[in-house]
PDB file of C-alpha atoms and ligand atoms in Angstrom:
ATOM      1  CA  MET A   1      43.768  17.038  15.328  1.00 69.00           C
ATOM      2  CA  LYS A   2      45.048  16.457  18.876  1.00 78.00           C
ATOM      3  CA  PRO A   3      43.493  13.444  20.606  1.00 90.00           C
ATOM      4  CA  ALA A   4      41.483  14.340  23.698  1.00 98.00           C
ATOM      5  CA  ILE A   5      41.527  12.331  26.929  1.00 98.00           C
ATOM      6  CA  LEU A   6      39.132  12.681  29.848  1.00 98.00           C
ATOM      7  CA  VAL A   7      40.705  12.270  33.299  1.00 98.00           C
ATOM      8  CA  LEU A   8      38.038  11.338  35.811  1.00 98.00           C
ATOM      9  CA  HIS A   9      38.592  11.352  39.579  1.00 98.00           C
ATOM     10  CA  GLY A  10      36.090   9.631  41.867  1.00 98.00           C
ATOM     11  CA  PRO A  11      34.969  10.182  45.462  1.00 98.00           C
ATOM     12  CA  ASN A  12      37.156  11.804  48.124  1.00 98.00           C
ATOM     13  CA  LEU A  13      39.912  12.628  45.658  1.00 98.00           C
ATOM     14  CA  ASN A  14      38.937  16.295  46.069  1.00 98.00           C
ATOM     15  CA  LEU A  15      40.449  15.951  49.572  1.00 97.00           C
ATOM     16  CA  LEU A  16      43.923  15.061  48.298  1.00 98.00           C
ATOM     17  CA  GLY A  17      46.653  16.994  50.053  1.00 95.00           C
ATOM     18  CA  SER A  18      45.069  16.602  53.486  1.00 96.00           C
ATOM     19  CA  ARG A  19      43.511  13.137  53.101  1.00 96.00           C
ATOM     20  CA  GLU A  20      45.706  10.391  54.651  1.00 95.00           C
ATOM     21  CA  PRO A  21      48.898  11.989  53.228  1.00 96.00           C
ATOM     22  CA  GLU A  22      51.010   9.003  54.350  1.00 95.00           C
ATOM     23  CA  ILE A  23      49.044   6.957  51.776  1.00 96.00           C
ATOM     24  CA  TYR A  24      48.064   9.460  49.091  1.00 96.00           C
ATOM     25  CA  GLY A  25      50.865  12.032  49.370  1.00 95.00           C
ATOM     26  CA  ARG A  26      50.689  15.780  49.890  1.00 96.00           C
ATOM     27  CA  LEU A  27      49.790  16.972  46.401  1.00 97.00           C
ATOM     28  CA  THR A  28      46.353  18.551  46.151  1.00 98.00           C
ATOM     29  CA  LEU A  29      43.985  17.569  43.344  1.00 98.00           C
ATOM     30  CA  ALA A  30      44.601  20.961  41.689  1.00 98.00           C
ATOM     31  CA  GLU A  31      48.359  20.270  41.733  1.00 98.00           C
ATOM     32  CA  ILE A  32      47.832  16.785  40.311  1.00 98.00           C
ATOM     33  CA  ASP A  33      45.600  18.166  37.551  1.00 98.00           C
ATOM     34  CA  ARG A  34      48.235  20.812  36.733  1.00 98.00           C
ATOM     35  CA  GLU A  35      50.904  18.102  36.312  1.00 98.00           C
ATOM     36  CA  ILE A  36      48.547  15.957  34.213  1.00 98.00           C
ATOM     37  CA  LYS A  37      47.917  18.925  31.910  1.00 98.00           C
ATOM     38  CA  ARG A  38      51.641  19.698  31.666  1.00 98.00           C
ATOM     39  CA  HIS A  39      52.335  16.056  30.743  1.00 98.00           C
ATOM     40  CA  ALA A  40      49.501  16.000  28.206  1.00 97.00           C
ATOM     41  CA  ARG A  41      50.717  19.221  26.591  1.00 97.00           C
ATOM     42  CA  ALA A  42      54.191  17.714  26.177  1.00 97.00           C
ATOM     43  CA  ARG A  43      52.570  14.716  24.449  1.00 96.00           C
ATOM     44  CA  GLY A  44      50.408  16.886  22.190  1.00 96.00           C
ATOM     45  CA  VAL A  45      47.196  15.675  23.852  1.00 96.00           C
ATOM     46  CA  ARG A  46      44.234  17.681  25.076  1.00 97.00           C
ATOM     47  CA  VAL A  47      42.977  16.642  28.521  1.00 98.00           C
ATOM     48  CA  GLU A  48      40.064  17.643  30.668  1.00 98.00           C
ATOM     49  CA  CYS A  49      40.130  16.736  34.382  1.00 98.00           C
ATOM     50  CA  ARG A  50      36.909  16.229  36.338  1.00 98.00           C
ATOM     51  CA  GLN A  51      36.140  15.030  39.862  1.00 98.00           C
ATOM     52  CA  SER A  52      32.880  13.864  41.388  1.00 98.00           C
ATOM     53  CA  ASN A  53      31.832  12.273  44.656  1.00 98.00           C
ATOM     54  CA  HIS A  54      28.691  10.914  42.990  1.00 98.00           C
ATOM     55  CA  GLU A  55      28.358   7.595  41.206  1.00 98.00           C
ATOM     56  CA  GLY A  56      25.641   8.871  38.834  1.00 98.00           C
ATOM     57  CA  GLU A  57      27.741  11.881  37.788  1.00 98.00           C
ATOM     58  CA  LEU A  58      30.690   9.596  37.038  1.00 99.00           C
ATOM     59  CA  ILE A  59      28.373   7.376  34.980  1.00 98.00           C
ATOM     60  CA  ASP A  60      27.060  10.415  33.068  1.00 98.00           C
ATOM     61  CA  ALA A  61      30.619  11.663  32.434  1.00 98.00           C
ATOM     62  CA  LEU A  62      31.671   8.258  31.071  1.00 98.00           C
ATOM     63  CA  GLN A  63      28.550   7.888  28.920  1.00 98.00           C
ATOM     64  CA  SER A  64      28.910  11.355  27.385  1.00 98.00           C
ATOM     65  CA  ALA A  65      32.717  11.285  26.922  1.00 98.00           C
ATOM     66  CA  GLY A  66      32.601   9.947  23.345  1.00 98.00           C
ATOM     67  CA  GLY A  67      29.974  12.477  22.263  1.00 98.00           C
ATOM     68  CA  LYS A  68      32.138  15.278  23.675  1.00 98.00           C
ATOM     69  CA  GLY A  69      35.044  14.229  21.478  1.00 97.00           C
ATOM     70  CA  PHE A  70      37.142  12.326  24.015  1.00 98.00           C
ATOM     71  CA  ALA A  71      38.940   9.302  22.591  1.00 98.00           C
ATOM     72  CA  ALA A  72      39.908   7.646  25.909  1.00 98.00           C
ATOM     73  CA  VAL A  73      39.391   7.951  29.666  1.00 98.00           C
ATOM     74  CA  VAL A  74      41.880   7.754  32.524  1.00 98.00           C
ATOM     75  CA  PHE A  75      39.734   6.876  35.518  1.00 99.00           C
ATOM     76  CA  ASN A  76      40.417   6.712  39.248  1.00 98.00           C
ATOM     77  CA  PRO A  77      37.117   5.386  40.605  1.00 98.00           C
ATOM     78  CA  GLY A  78      38.213   5.738  44.277  1.00 98.00           C
ATOM     79  CA  ALA A  79      36.300   3.428  46.615  1.00 98.00           C
ATOM     80  CA  PHE A  80      33.748   2.717  43.832  1.00 98.00           C
ATOM     81  CA  THR A  81      36.517   0.545  42.357  1.00 98.00           C
ATOM     82  CA  HIS A  82      35.717  -2.137  44.852  1.00 98.00           C
ATOM     83  CA  TYR A  83      31.945  -2.414  44.593  1.00 98.00           C
ATOM     84  CA  SER A  84      30.258  -0.304  41.895  1.00 98.00           C
ATOM     85  CA  ILE A  85      28.763  -2.731  39.403  1.00 98.00           C
ATOM     86  CA  ALA A  86      26.998   0.266  37.834  1.00 98.00           C
ATOM     87  CA  LEU A  87      30.336   1.920  36.990  1.00 98.00           C
ATOM     88  CA  ARG A  88      31.746  -1.387  35.832  1.00 98.00           C
ATOM     89  CA  ASP A  89      28.786  -1.781  33.464  1.00 98.00           C
ATOM     90  CA  THR A  90      29.317   1.745  32.098  1.00 98.00           C
ATOM     91  CA  VAL A  91      33.007   1.088  31.454  1.00 98.00           C
ATOM     92  CA  ALA A  92      31.994  -2.124  29.639  1.00 98.00           C
ATOM     93  CA  ALA A  93      29.239  -0.347  27.672  1.00 98.00           C
ATOM     94  CA  ILE A  94      31.200   2.540  26.180  1.00 98.00           C
ATOM     95  CA  PRO A  95      33.475   2.071  23.163  1.00 97.00           C
ATOM     96  CA  LEU A  96      36.302   4.254  24.568  1.00 98.00           C
ATOM     97  CA  PRO A  97      39.342   2.604  26.137  1.00 98.00           C
ATOM     98  CA  VAL A  98      39.340   3.236  29.900  1.00 98.00           C
ATOM     99  CA  VAL A  99      42.572   3.020  31.883  1.00 98.00           C
ATOM    100  CA  GLU A 100      41.949   2.467  35.615  1.00 98.00           C
ATOM    101  CA  VAL A 101      44.466   4.256  37.830  1.00 98.00           C
ATOM    102  CA  HIS A 102      45.164   4.418  41.556  1.00 98.00           C
ATOM    103  CA  LEU A 103      47.558   6.589  43.496  1.00 98.00           C
ATOM    104  CA  SER A 104      48.189   3.908  46.114  1.00 98.00           C
ATOM    105  CA  ASN A 105      49.080   0.272  45.488  1.00 98.00           C
ATOM    106  CA  VAL A 106      45.639  -1.184  46.158  1.00 98.00           C
ATOM    107  CA  HIS A 107      47.113  -4.710  46.116  1.00 97.00           C
ATOM    108  CA  ALA A 108      49.348  -3.936  49.099  1.00 97.00           C
ATOM    109  CA  ARG A 109      46.553  -2.584  51.286  1.00 97.00           C
ATOM    110  CA  GLU A 110      43.450  -3.954  53.031  1.00 96.00           C
ATOM    111  CA  GLU A 111      41.928  -7.134  51.609  1.00 96.00           C
ATOM    112  CA  PHE A 112      38.792  -5.309  50.360  1.00 96.00           C
ATOM    113  CA  ARG A 113      40.926  -3.007  48.178  1.00 98.00           C
ATOM    114  CA  ARG A 114      42.621  -5.890  46.382  1.00 97.00           C
ATOM    115  CA  HIS A 115      39.571  -6.563  44.279  1.00 97.00           C
ATOM    116  CA  SER A 116      38.481  -4.194  41.507  1.00 98.00           C
ATOM    117  CA  VAL A 117      35.093  -4.797  39.904  1.00 98.00           C
ATOM    118  CA  ILE A 118      36.092  -2.193  37.265  1.00 98.00           C
ATOM    119  CA  ALA A 119      39.381  -3.765  36.147  1.00 98.00           C
ATOM    120  CA  PRO A 120      37.901  -6.624  34.043  1.00 98.00           C
ATOM    121  CA  ALA A 121      35.987  -4.040  31.972  1.00 98.00           C
ATOM    122  CA  ALA A 122      38.885  -1.561  31.770  1.00 98.00           C
ATOM    123  CA  ARG A 123      41.690  -1.729  29.200  1.00 98.00           C
ATOM    124  CA  GLY A 124      44.163  -2.097  32.075  1.00 98.00           C
ATOM    125  CA  GLN A 125      45.050  -0.934  35.556  1.00 98.00           C
ATOM    126  CA  ILE A 126      47.947   1.144  36.936  1.00 98.00           C
ATOM    127  CA  SER A 127      48.286   1.256  40.693  1.00 98.00           C
ATOM    128  CA  GLY A 128      50.778   2.492  43.250  1.00 98.00           C
ATOM    129  CA  PHE A 129      52.782   5.263  41.605  1.00 98.00           C
ATOM    130  CA  GLY A 130      51.125   8.378  43.037  1.00 98.00           C
ATOM    131  CA  LEU A 131      50.887  11.198  40.481  1.00 98.00           C
ATOM    132  CA  GLN A 132      52.865   9.007  38.055  1.00 98.00           C
ATOM    133  CA  SER A 133      49.918   6.567  37.903  1.00 98.00           C
ATOM    134  CA  TYR A 134      47.931   9.263  36.081  1.00 98.00           C
ATOM    135  CA  LEU A 135      50.827  10.183  33.756  1.00 98.00           C
ATOM    136  CA  LEU A 136      51.421   6.518  32.938  1.00 98.00           C
ATOM    137  CA  GLY A 137      47.666   6.225  32.418  1.00 98.00           C
ATOM    138  CA  ILE A 138      47.776   9.013  29.792  1.00 98.00           C
ATOM    139  CA  ASP A 139      50.687   7.279  28.031  1.00 98.00           C
ATOM    140  CA  ALA A 140      48.905   3.906  28.160  1.00 98.00           C
ATOM    141  CA  ALA A 141      45.724   5.435  26.690  1.00 98.00           C
ATOM    142  CA  LEU A 142      47.770   7.104  23.932  1.00 97.00           C
ATOM    143  CA  GLY A 143      49.469   3.790  23.158  1.00 96.00           C
ATOM    144  CA  VAL A 144      46.077   2.098  22.776  1.00 96.00           C
ATOM    145  CA  LEU A 145      44.823   4.888  20.486  1.00 96.00           C
ATOM    146  CA  GLN A 146      47.986   4.757  18.373  1.00 94.00           C
ATOM    147  CA  SER A 147      47.802   0.985  17.891  1.00 93.00           C
ATOM    148  CA  ARG A 148      44.092   1.226  16.995  1.00 90.00           C
ATOM    149  CA  ARG A 149      44.925   3.885  14.416  1.00 90.00           C
ATOM    150  CA  ALA A 150      47.793   1.774  12.997  1.00 92.00           C
ATOM    151  CA  ALA A 151      45.485  -1.279  12.759  1.00 91.00           C
ATOM    152  CA  ARG A 152      42.821   0.823  10.980  1.00 90.00           C
ATOM    153  CA  GLU A 153      45.375   2.191   8.508  1.00 92.00           C
ATOM    154  CA  ALA A 154      46.831  -1.275   7.838  1.00 92.00           C
ATOM    155  CA  GLY A 155      43.299  -2.552   7.121  1.00 88.00           C
ATOM    156  CA  ARG A 156      42.679   0.105   4.460  1.00 80.00           C
TER     157      ARG A 156
HETATM  158  C1  DQA B   1      42.324   4.947  45.456  1.00 65.87           C
HETATM  159  C2  DQA B   1      42.301   3.608  46.199  1.00 65.87           C
HETATM  160  C3  DQA B   1      40.906   3.289  46.704  1.00 65.87           C
HETATM  161  O1  DQA B   1      40.923   2.060  47.422  1.00 65.87           O
HETATM  162  C4  DQA B   1      40.431   4.380  47.646  1.00 65.87           C
HETATM  163  O2  DQA B   1      39.114   4.120  48.075  1.00 65.87           O
HETATM  164  C5  DQA B   1      40.560   5.736  47.057  1.00 65.87           C
HETATM  165  C6  DQA B   1      41.762   6.076  46.318  1.00 65.87           C
HETATM  166  C7  DQA B   1      43.754   5.345  45.028  1.00 65.87           C
HETATM  167  O3  DQA B   1      43.874   6.216  44.156  1.00 65.87           O
HETATM  168  O4  DQA B   1      44.736   4.833  45.580  1.00 65.87           O
HETATM  169  O5  DQA B   1      39.702   6.598  47.246  1.00 65.87           O
HETATM  170  O6  DQA B   1      41.541   4.827  44.280  1.00 65.87           O
END
């Protein structure tokens, strides 16, 4: 069966295309999601893309991802990256690998963006490659799933 990956976009990412295009580019969220799905199809992966401006909805989506059959999450927490301990705790609590992604290079921007409270709980972070951050995130999640499967099979 094809592995399934949840792609989760946080606050203000619904405004992509018109939101600070010099930083985030001109692709809309719908265009980004289309490219993510194209990439996933080429890799033989099923993806679902969701966006929410609400911390609680993002928490619910993360908590229910495993029960809905997702094996990993590619997550852009937006500004919640920098201060949401609640989201950090959810990422730490769920058994699925979570890859944190950012369109912009958060380490090259304002001081407050250089710190992610999510990153220590995530499997890893990809930042600064625009749309490619998400595609790399899918590949990173697949790599984690493949090595877990290989380790399980070697242990049998
Ligand atoms: C972002 C970076 C965050 O600092 C910012 O608040 C966002 C987008 C990115 O994808 O570059 O909303 O997560």
